[in-house]
Amino acid sequence: MLAPETIVEQALRTLAAGGTLLYPTDTIWGIGCDAANADAIEKIYAIKQRDHSKSMLVLALQEWVESDSPRLNSLFASPDRPTTVIVSPTILPSLPAVAANLPAADGTVGIRVPRHAFCQQLLRALGHPIVSTSANFSGQPSPSAYDEISPLLKQRIDYCVEPLAEFASGNSHGSRIVRLETDGTLTILRD
């Protein structure tokens, strides 16, 4: 087994080179890439056999999502459980740009601030958001553990992070998903 710092370095090299990554998050195992790299995003759509009408979320650092809205700030800072907020990125001036093929048709992006050391290390080193989508083929159940991830899916990923105890989240469920409209209306899509 590789040392955790070596795994972080290899994951970062993979992201920087436009590759895809199978990695632990604060919820379930995810497939990701550099959210600013349109070609890498297309690779994930192909790997997952996912329709482009189903957008993917990104992981971001807390300081990238600070806004003038106390409500929005509290959603991103939610300490009780991981929360993905679907929002127009135009209201987040500190959010680094994402590739044009990532937002949904209405221009919104799902964003989550992970409370997971591995994810935070990658985000800080890369300097911009990372795509995060469940480690499964489209339409299949989301695996709750590394051992449940399809071997075929693992073969299609450029770099698979080892399931070290240091990287475990202790969570086997996806995040809560909420949508915040520009007028302040909040809709809970998944609780």
JSON list of N, CA and C in Angstrom, two decimals, residues 32-76:
[
{"chain": "A", "resi": 32, "resn": "GLY", "atom": "N", "xyz": [-14.33, 11.57, -10.28]},
{"chain": "A", "resi": 32, "resn": "GLY", "atom": "CA", "xyz": [-14.13, 13.00, -10.47]},
{"chain": "A", "resi": 32, "resn": "GLY", "atom": "C", "xyz": [-13.06, 13.33, -11.46]},
{"chain": "A", "resi": 33, "resn": "CYS", "atom": "N", "xyz": [-12.95, 14.63, -11.69]},
{"chain": "A", "resi": 33, "resn": "CYS", "atom": "CA", "xyz": [-11.93, 15.19, -12.56]},
{"chain": "A", "resi": 33, "resn": "CYS", "atom": "C", "xyz": [-11.83, 16.68, -12.24]},
{"chain": "A", "resi": 34, "resn": "ASP", "atom": "N", "xyz": [-10.92, 17.35, -12.90]},
{"chain": "A", "resi": 34, "resn": "ASP", "atom": "CA", "xyz": [-10.78, 18.79, -12.78]},
{"chain": "A", "resi": 34, "resn": "ASP", "atom": "C", "xyz": [-12.04, 19.42, -13.39]},
{"chain": "A", "resi": 35, "resn": "ALA", "atom": "N", "xyz": [-12.79, 20.18, -12.60]},
{"chain": "A", "resi": 35, "resn": "ALA", "atom": "CA", "xyz": [-14.04, 20.76, -13.08]},
{"chain": "A", "resi": 35, "resn": "ALA", "atom": "C", "xyz": [-13.84, 21.87, -14.10]},
{"chain": "A", "resi": 36, "resn": "ALA", "atom": "N", "xyz": [-12.60, 22.28, -14.33]},
{"chain": "A", "resi": 36, "resn": "ALA", "atom": "CA", "xyz": [-12.32, 23.29, -15.35]},
{"chain": "A", "resi": 36, "resn": "ALA", "atom": "C", "xyz": [-11.90, 22.65, -16.67]},
{"chain": "A", "resi": 37, "resn": "ASN", "atom": "N", "xyz": [-11.81, 21.33, -16.71]},
{"chain": "A", "resi": 37, "resn": "ASN", "atom": "CA", "xyz": [-11.32, 20.62, -17.90]},
{"chain": "A", "resi": 37, "resn": "ASN", "atom": "C", "xyz": [-12.50, 19.96, -18.63]},
{"chain": "A", "resi": 38, "resn": "ALA", "atom": "N", "xyz": [-12.94, 20.57, -19.73]},
{"chain": "A", "resi": 38, "resn": "ALA", "atom": "CA", "xyz": [-14.10, 20.08, -20.48]},
{"chain": "A", "resi": 38, "resn": "ALA", "atom": "C", "xyz": [-13.88, 18.67, -21.02]},
{"chain": "A", "resi": 39, "resn": "ASP", "atom": "N", "xyz": [-12.66, 18.36, -21.48]},
{"chain": "A", "resi": 39, "resn": "ASP", "atom": "CA", "xyz": [-12.39, 17.02, -22.02]},
{"chain": "A", "resi": 39, "resn": "ASP", "atom": "C", "xyz": [-12.49, 15.96, -20.92]},
{"chain": "A", "resi": 40, "resn": "ALA", "atom": "N", "xyz": [-11.99, 16.27, -19.74]},
{"chain": "A", "resi": 40, "resn": "ALA", "atom": "CA", "xyz": [-12.07, 15.31, -18.62]},
{"chain": "A", "resi": 40, "resn": "ALA", "atom": "C", "xyz": [-13.53, 15.09, -18.21]},
{"chain": "A", "resi": 41, "resn": "ILE", "atom": "N", "xyz": [-14.34, 16.13, -18.24]},
{"chain": "A", "resi": 41, "resn": "ILE", "atom": "CA", "xyz": [-15.76, 16.00, -17.92]},
{"chain": "A", "resi": 41, "resn": "ILE", "atom": "C", "xyz": [-16.43, 15.08, -18.93]},
{"chain": "A", "resi": 42, "resn": "GLU", "atom": "N", "xyz": [-16.10, 15.23, -20.20]},
{"chain": "A", "resi": 42, "resn": "GLU", "atom": "CA", "xyz": [-16.66, 14.35, -21.23]},
{"chain": "A", "resi": 42, "resn": "GLU", "atom": "C", "xyz": [-16.26, 12.89, -20.99]},
{"chain": "A", "resi": 43, "resn": "LYS", "atom": "N", "xyz": [-15.03, 12.68, -20.51]},
{"chain": "A", "resi": 43, "resn": "LYS", "atom": "CA", "xyz": [-14.59, 11.30, -20.19]},
{"chain": "A", "resi": 43, "resn": "LYS", "atom": "C", "xyz": [-15.50, 10.69, -19.13]},
{"chain": "A", "resi": 44, "resn": "ILE", "atom": "N", "xyz": [-15.86, 11.48, -18.12]},
{"chain": "A", "resi": 44, "resn": "ILE", "atom": "CA", "xyz": [-16.72, 10.94, -17.06]},
{"chain": "A", "resi": 44, "resn": "ILE", "atom": "C", "xyz": [-18.10, 10.60, -17.60]},
{"chain": "A", "resi": 45, "resn": "TYR", "atom": "N", "xyz": [-18.66, 11.46, -18.44]},
{"chain": "A", "resi": 45, "resn": "TYR", "atom": "CA", "xyz": [-19.96, 11.14, -19.04]},
{"chain": "A", "resi": 45, "resn": "TYR", "atom": "C", "xyz": [-19.87, 9.82, -19.81]},
{"chain": "A", "resi": 46, "resn": "ALA", "atom": "N", "xyz": [-18.78, 9.61, -20.54]},
{"chain": "A", "resi": 46, "resn": "ALA", "atom": "CA", "xyz": [-18.61, 8.37, -21.31]},
{"chain": "A", "resi": 46, "resn": "ALA", "atom": "C", "xyz": [-18.41, 7.16, -20.38]},
{"chain": "A", "resi": 47, "resn": "ILE", "atom": "N", "xyz": [-17.59, 7.30, -19.36]},
{"chain": "A", "resi": 47, "resn": "ILE", "atom": "CA", "xyz": [-17.35, 6.20, -18.42]},
{"chain": "A", "resi": 47, "resn": "ILE", "atom": "C", "xyz": [-18.64, 5.76, -17.75]},
{"chain": "A", "resi": 48, "resn": "LYS", "atom": "N", "xyz": [-19.41, 6.72, -17.28]},
{"chain": "A", "resi": 48, "resn": "LYS", "atom": "CA", "xyz": [-20.66, 6.41, -16.56]},
{"chain": "A", "resi": 48, "resn": "LYS", "atom": "C", "xyz": [-21.81, 6.05, -17.49]},
{"chain": "A", "resi": 49, "resn": "GLN", "atom": "N", "xyz": [-21.61, 6.27, -18.81]},
{"chain": "A", "resi": 49, "resn": "GLN", "atom": "CA", "xyz": [-22.68, 6.07, -19.79]},
{"chain": "A", "resi": 49, "resn": "GLN", "atom": "C", "xyz": [-23.88, 6.93, -19.38]},
{"chain": "A", "resi": 50, "resn": "ARG", "atom": "N", "xyz": [-23.58, 8.18, -19.09]},
{"chain": "A", "resi": 50, "resn": "ARG", "atom": "CA", "xyz": [-24.56, 9.11, -18.53]},
{"chain": "A", "resi": 50, "resn": "ARG", "atom": "C", "xyz": [-24.97, 10.13, -19.58]},
{"chain": "A", "resi": 51, "resn": "ASP", "atom": "N", "xyz": [-26.26, 10.42, -19.62]},
{"chain": "A", "resi": 51, "resn": "ASP", "atom": "CA", "xyz": [-26.80, 11.42, -20.53]},
{"chain": "A", "resi": 51, "resn": "ASP", "atom": "C", "xyz": [-26.37, 12.81, -20.06]},
{"chain": "A", "resi": 52, "resn": "HIS", "atom": "N", "xyz": [-26.05, 13.68, -20.99]},
{"chain": "A", "resi": 52, "resn": "HIS", "atom": "CA", "xyz": [-25.61, 15.04, -20.64]},
{"chain": "A", "resi": 52, "resn": "HIS", "atom": "C", "xyz": [-26.70, 15.87, -19.97]},
{"chain": "A", "resi": 53, "resn": "SER", "atom": "N", "xyz": [-27.93, 15.43, -20.06]},
{"chain": "A", "resi": 53, "resn": "SER", "atom": "CA", "xyz": [-29.00, 16.19, -19.39]},
{"chain": "A", "resi": 53, "resn": "SER", "atom": "C", "xyz": [-28.95, 16.02, -17.87]},
{"chain": "A", "resi": 54, "resn": "LYS", "atom": "N", "xyz": [-28.18, 15.04, -17.40]},
{"chain": "A", "resi": 54, "resn": "LYS", "atom": "CA", "xyz": [-28.01, 14.81, -15.96]},
{"chain": "A", "resi": 54, "resn": "LYS", "atom": "C", "xyz": [-26.67, 15.42, -15.56]},
{"chain": "A", "resi": 55, "resn": "SER", "atom": "N", "xyz": [-26.73, 16.60, -15.00]},
{"chain": "A", "resi": 55, "resn": "SER", "atom": "CA", "xyz": [-25.50, 17.30, -14.64]},
{"chain": "A", "resi": 55, "resn": "SER", "atom": "C", "xyz": [-24.82, 16.64, -13.44]},
{"chain": "A", "resi": 56, "resn": "MET", "atom": "N", "xyz": [-23.57, 17.01, -13.24]},
{"chain": "A", "resi": 56, "resn": "MET", "atom": "CA", "xyz": [-22.78, 16.47, -12.13]},
{"chain": "A", "resi": 56, "resn": "MET", "atom": "C", "xyz": [-22.43, 17.62, -11.19]},
{"chain": "A", "resi": 57, "resn": "LEU", "atom": "N", "xyz": [-22.21, 17.30, -9.93]},
{"chain": "A", "resi": 57, "resn": "LEU", "atom": "CA", "xyz": [-21.88, 18.34, -8.97]},
{"chain": "A", "resi": 57, "resn": "LEU", "atom": "C", "xyz": [-20.37, 18.52, -8.86]},
{"chain": "A", "resi": 58, "resn": "VAL", "atom": "N", "xyz": [-20.00, 19.58, -8.14]},
{"chain": "A", "resi": 58, "resn": "VAL", "atom": "CA", "xyz": [-18.58, 19.82, -7.89]},
{"chain": "A", "resi": 58, "resn": "VAL", "atom": "C", "xyz": [-18.36, 19.98, -6.39]},
{"chain": "A", "resi": 59, "resn": "LEU", "atom": "N", "xyz": [-17.15, 19.67, -5.98]},
{"chain": "A", "resi": 59, "resn": "LEU", "atom": "CA", "xyz": [-16.70, 19.91, -4.62]},
{"chain": "A", "resi": 59, "resn": "LEU", "atom": "C", "xyz": [-15.89, 21.20, -4.64]},
{"chain": "A", "resi": 60, "resn": "ALA", "atom": "N", "xyz": [-16.07, 22.02, -3.62]},
{"chain": "A", "resi": 60, "resn": "ALA", "atom": "CA", "xyz": [-15.38, 23.31, -3.55]},
{"chain": "A", "resi": 60, "resn": "ALA", "atom": "C", "xyz": [-14.98, 23.59, -2.11]},
{"chain": "A", "resi": 61, "resn": "LEU", "atom": "N", "xyz": [-14.03, 24.48, -1.95]},
{"chain": "A", "resi": 61, "resn": "LEU", "atom": "CA", "xyz": [-13.63, 24.92, -0.61]},
{"chain": "A", "resi": 61, "resn": "LEU", "atom": "C", "xyz": [-14.59, 25.99, -0.09]},
{"chain": "A", "resi": 62, "resn": "GLN", "atom": "N", "xyz": [-14.72, 26.07, 1.21]},
{"chain": "A", "resi": 62, "resn": "GLN", "atom": "CA", "xyz": [-15.64, 27.02, 1.84]},
{"chain": "A", "resi": 62, "resn": "GLN", "atom": "C", "xyz": [-15.39, 28.46, 1.38]},
{"chain": "A", "resi": 63, "resn": "GLU", "atom": "N", "xyz": [-14.12, 28.84, 1.28]},
{"chain": "A", "resi": 63, "resn": "GLU", "atom": "CA", "xyz": [-13.83, 30.23, 0.91]},
{"chain": "A", "resi": 63, "resn": "GLU", "atom": "C", "xyz": [-14.23, 30.57, -0.52]},
{"chain": "A", "resi": 64, "resn": "TRP", "atom": "N", "xyz": [-14.43, 29.55, -1.37]},
{"chain": "A", "resi": 64, "resn": "TRP", "atom": "CA", "xyz": [-14.84, 29.79, -2.75]},
{"chain": "A", "resi": 64, "resn": "TRP", "atom": "C", "xyz": [-16.34, 30.04, -2.87]},
{"chain": "A", "resi": 65, "resn": "VAL", "atom": "N", "xyz": [-17.10, 29.68, -1.84]},
{"chain": "A", "resi": 65, "resn": "VAL", "atom": "CA", "xyz": [-18.56, 29.79, -1.94]},
{"chain": "A", "resi": 65, "resn": "VAL", "atom": "C", "xyz": [-19.15, 30.84, -1.00]},
{"chain": "A", "resi": 66, "resn": "GLU", "atom": "N", "xyz": [-18.30, 31.64, -0.38]},
{"chain": "A", "resi": 66, "resn": "GLU", "atom": "CA", "xyz": [-18.79, 32.71, 0.49]},
{"chain": "A", "resi": 66, "resn": "GLU", "atom": "C", "xyz": [-19.56, 33.72, -0.35]},
{"chain": "A", "resi": 67, "resn": "SER", "atom": "N", "xyz": [-20.69, 34.16, 0.18]},
{"chain": "A", "resi": 67, "resn": "SER", "atom": "CA", "xyz": [-21.52, 35.12, -0.56]},
{"chain": "A", "resi": 67, "resn": "SER", "atom": "C", "xyz": [-22.10, 36.15, 0.39]},
{"chain": "A", "resi": 68, "resn": "ASP", "atom": "N", "xyz": [-22.88, 37.07, -0.17]},
{"chain": "A", "resi": 68, "resn": "ASP", "atom": "CA", "xyz": [-23.56, 38.08, 0.64]},
{"chain": "A", "resi": 68, "resn": "ASP", "atom": "C", "xyz": [-24.81, 37.51, 1.30]},
{"chain": "A", "resi": 69, "resn": "SER", "atom": "N", "xyz": [-25.17, 36.28, 0.97]},
{"chain": "A", "resi": 69, "resn": "SER", "atom": "CA", "xyz": [-26.38, 35.67, 1.49]},
{"chain": "A", "resi": 69, "resn": "SER", "atom": "C", "xyz": [-26.08, 34.81, 2.72]},
{"chain": "A", "resi": 70, "resn": "PRO", "atom": "N", "xyz": [-26.53, 35.24, 3.90]},
{"chain": "A", "resi": 70, "resn": "PRO", "atom": "CA", "xyz": [-26.31, 34.41, 5.10]},
{"chain": "A", "resi": 70, "resn": "PRO", "atom": "C", "xyz": [-26.94, 33.03, 4.95]},
{"chain": "A", "resi": 71, "resn": "ARG", "atom": "N", "xyz": [-28.09, 32.96, 4.27]},
{"chain": "A", "resi": 71, "resn": "ARG", "atom": "CA", "xyz": [-28.76, 31.67, 4.08]},
{"chain": "A", "resi": 71, "resn": "ARG", "atom": "C", "xyz": [-27.89, 30.73, 3.25]},
{"chain": "A", "resi": 72, "resn": "LEU", "atom": "N", "xyz": [-27.34, 31.22, 2.17]},
{"chain": "A", "resi": 72, "resn": "LEU", "atom": "CA", "xyz": [-26.48, 30.40, 1.32]},
{"chain": "A", "resi": 72, "resn": "LEU", "atom": "C", "xyz": [-25.23, 29.97, 2.09]},
{"chain": "A", "resi": 73, "resn": "ASN", "atom": "N", "xyz": [-24.62, 30.90, 2.81]},
{"chain": "A", "resi": 73, "resn": "ASN", "atom": "CA", "xyz": [-23.42, 30.56, 3.59]},
{"chain": "A", "resi": 73, "resn": "ASN", "atom": "C", "xyz": [-23.73, 29.48, 4.61]},
{"chain": "A", "resi": 74, "resn": "SER", "atom": "N", "xyz": [-24.89, 29.54, 5.24]},
{"chain": "A", "resi": 74, "resn": "SER", "atom": "CA", "xyz": [-25.23, 28.52, 6.24]},
{"chain": "A", "resi": 74, "resn": "SER", "atom": "C", "xyz": [-25.48, 27.16, 5.60]},
{"chain": "A", "resi": 75, "resn": "LEU", "atom": "N", "xyz": [-26.02, 27.15, 4.39]},
{"chain": "A", "resi": 75, "resn": "LEU", "atom": "CA", "xyz": [-26.22, 25.87, 3.69]},
{"chain": "A", "resi": 75, "resn": "LEU", "atom": "C", "xyz": [-24.88, 25.20, 3.39]},
{"chain": "A", "resi": 76, "resn": "PHE", "atom": "N", "xyz": [-23.93, 25.98, 2.90]},
{"chain": "A", "resi": 76, "resn": "PHE", "atom": "CA", "xyz": [-22.62, 25.41, 2.58]},
{"chain": "A", "resi": 76, "resn": "PHE", "atom": "C", "xyz": [-21.85, 25.02, 3.84]}
]
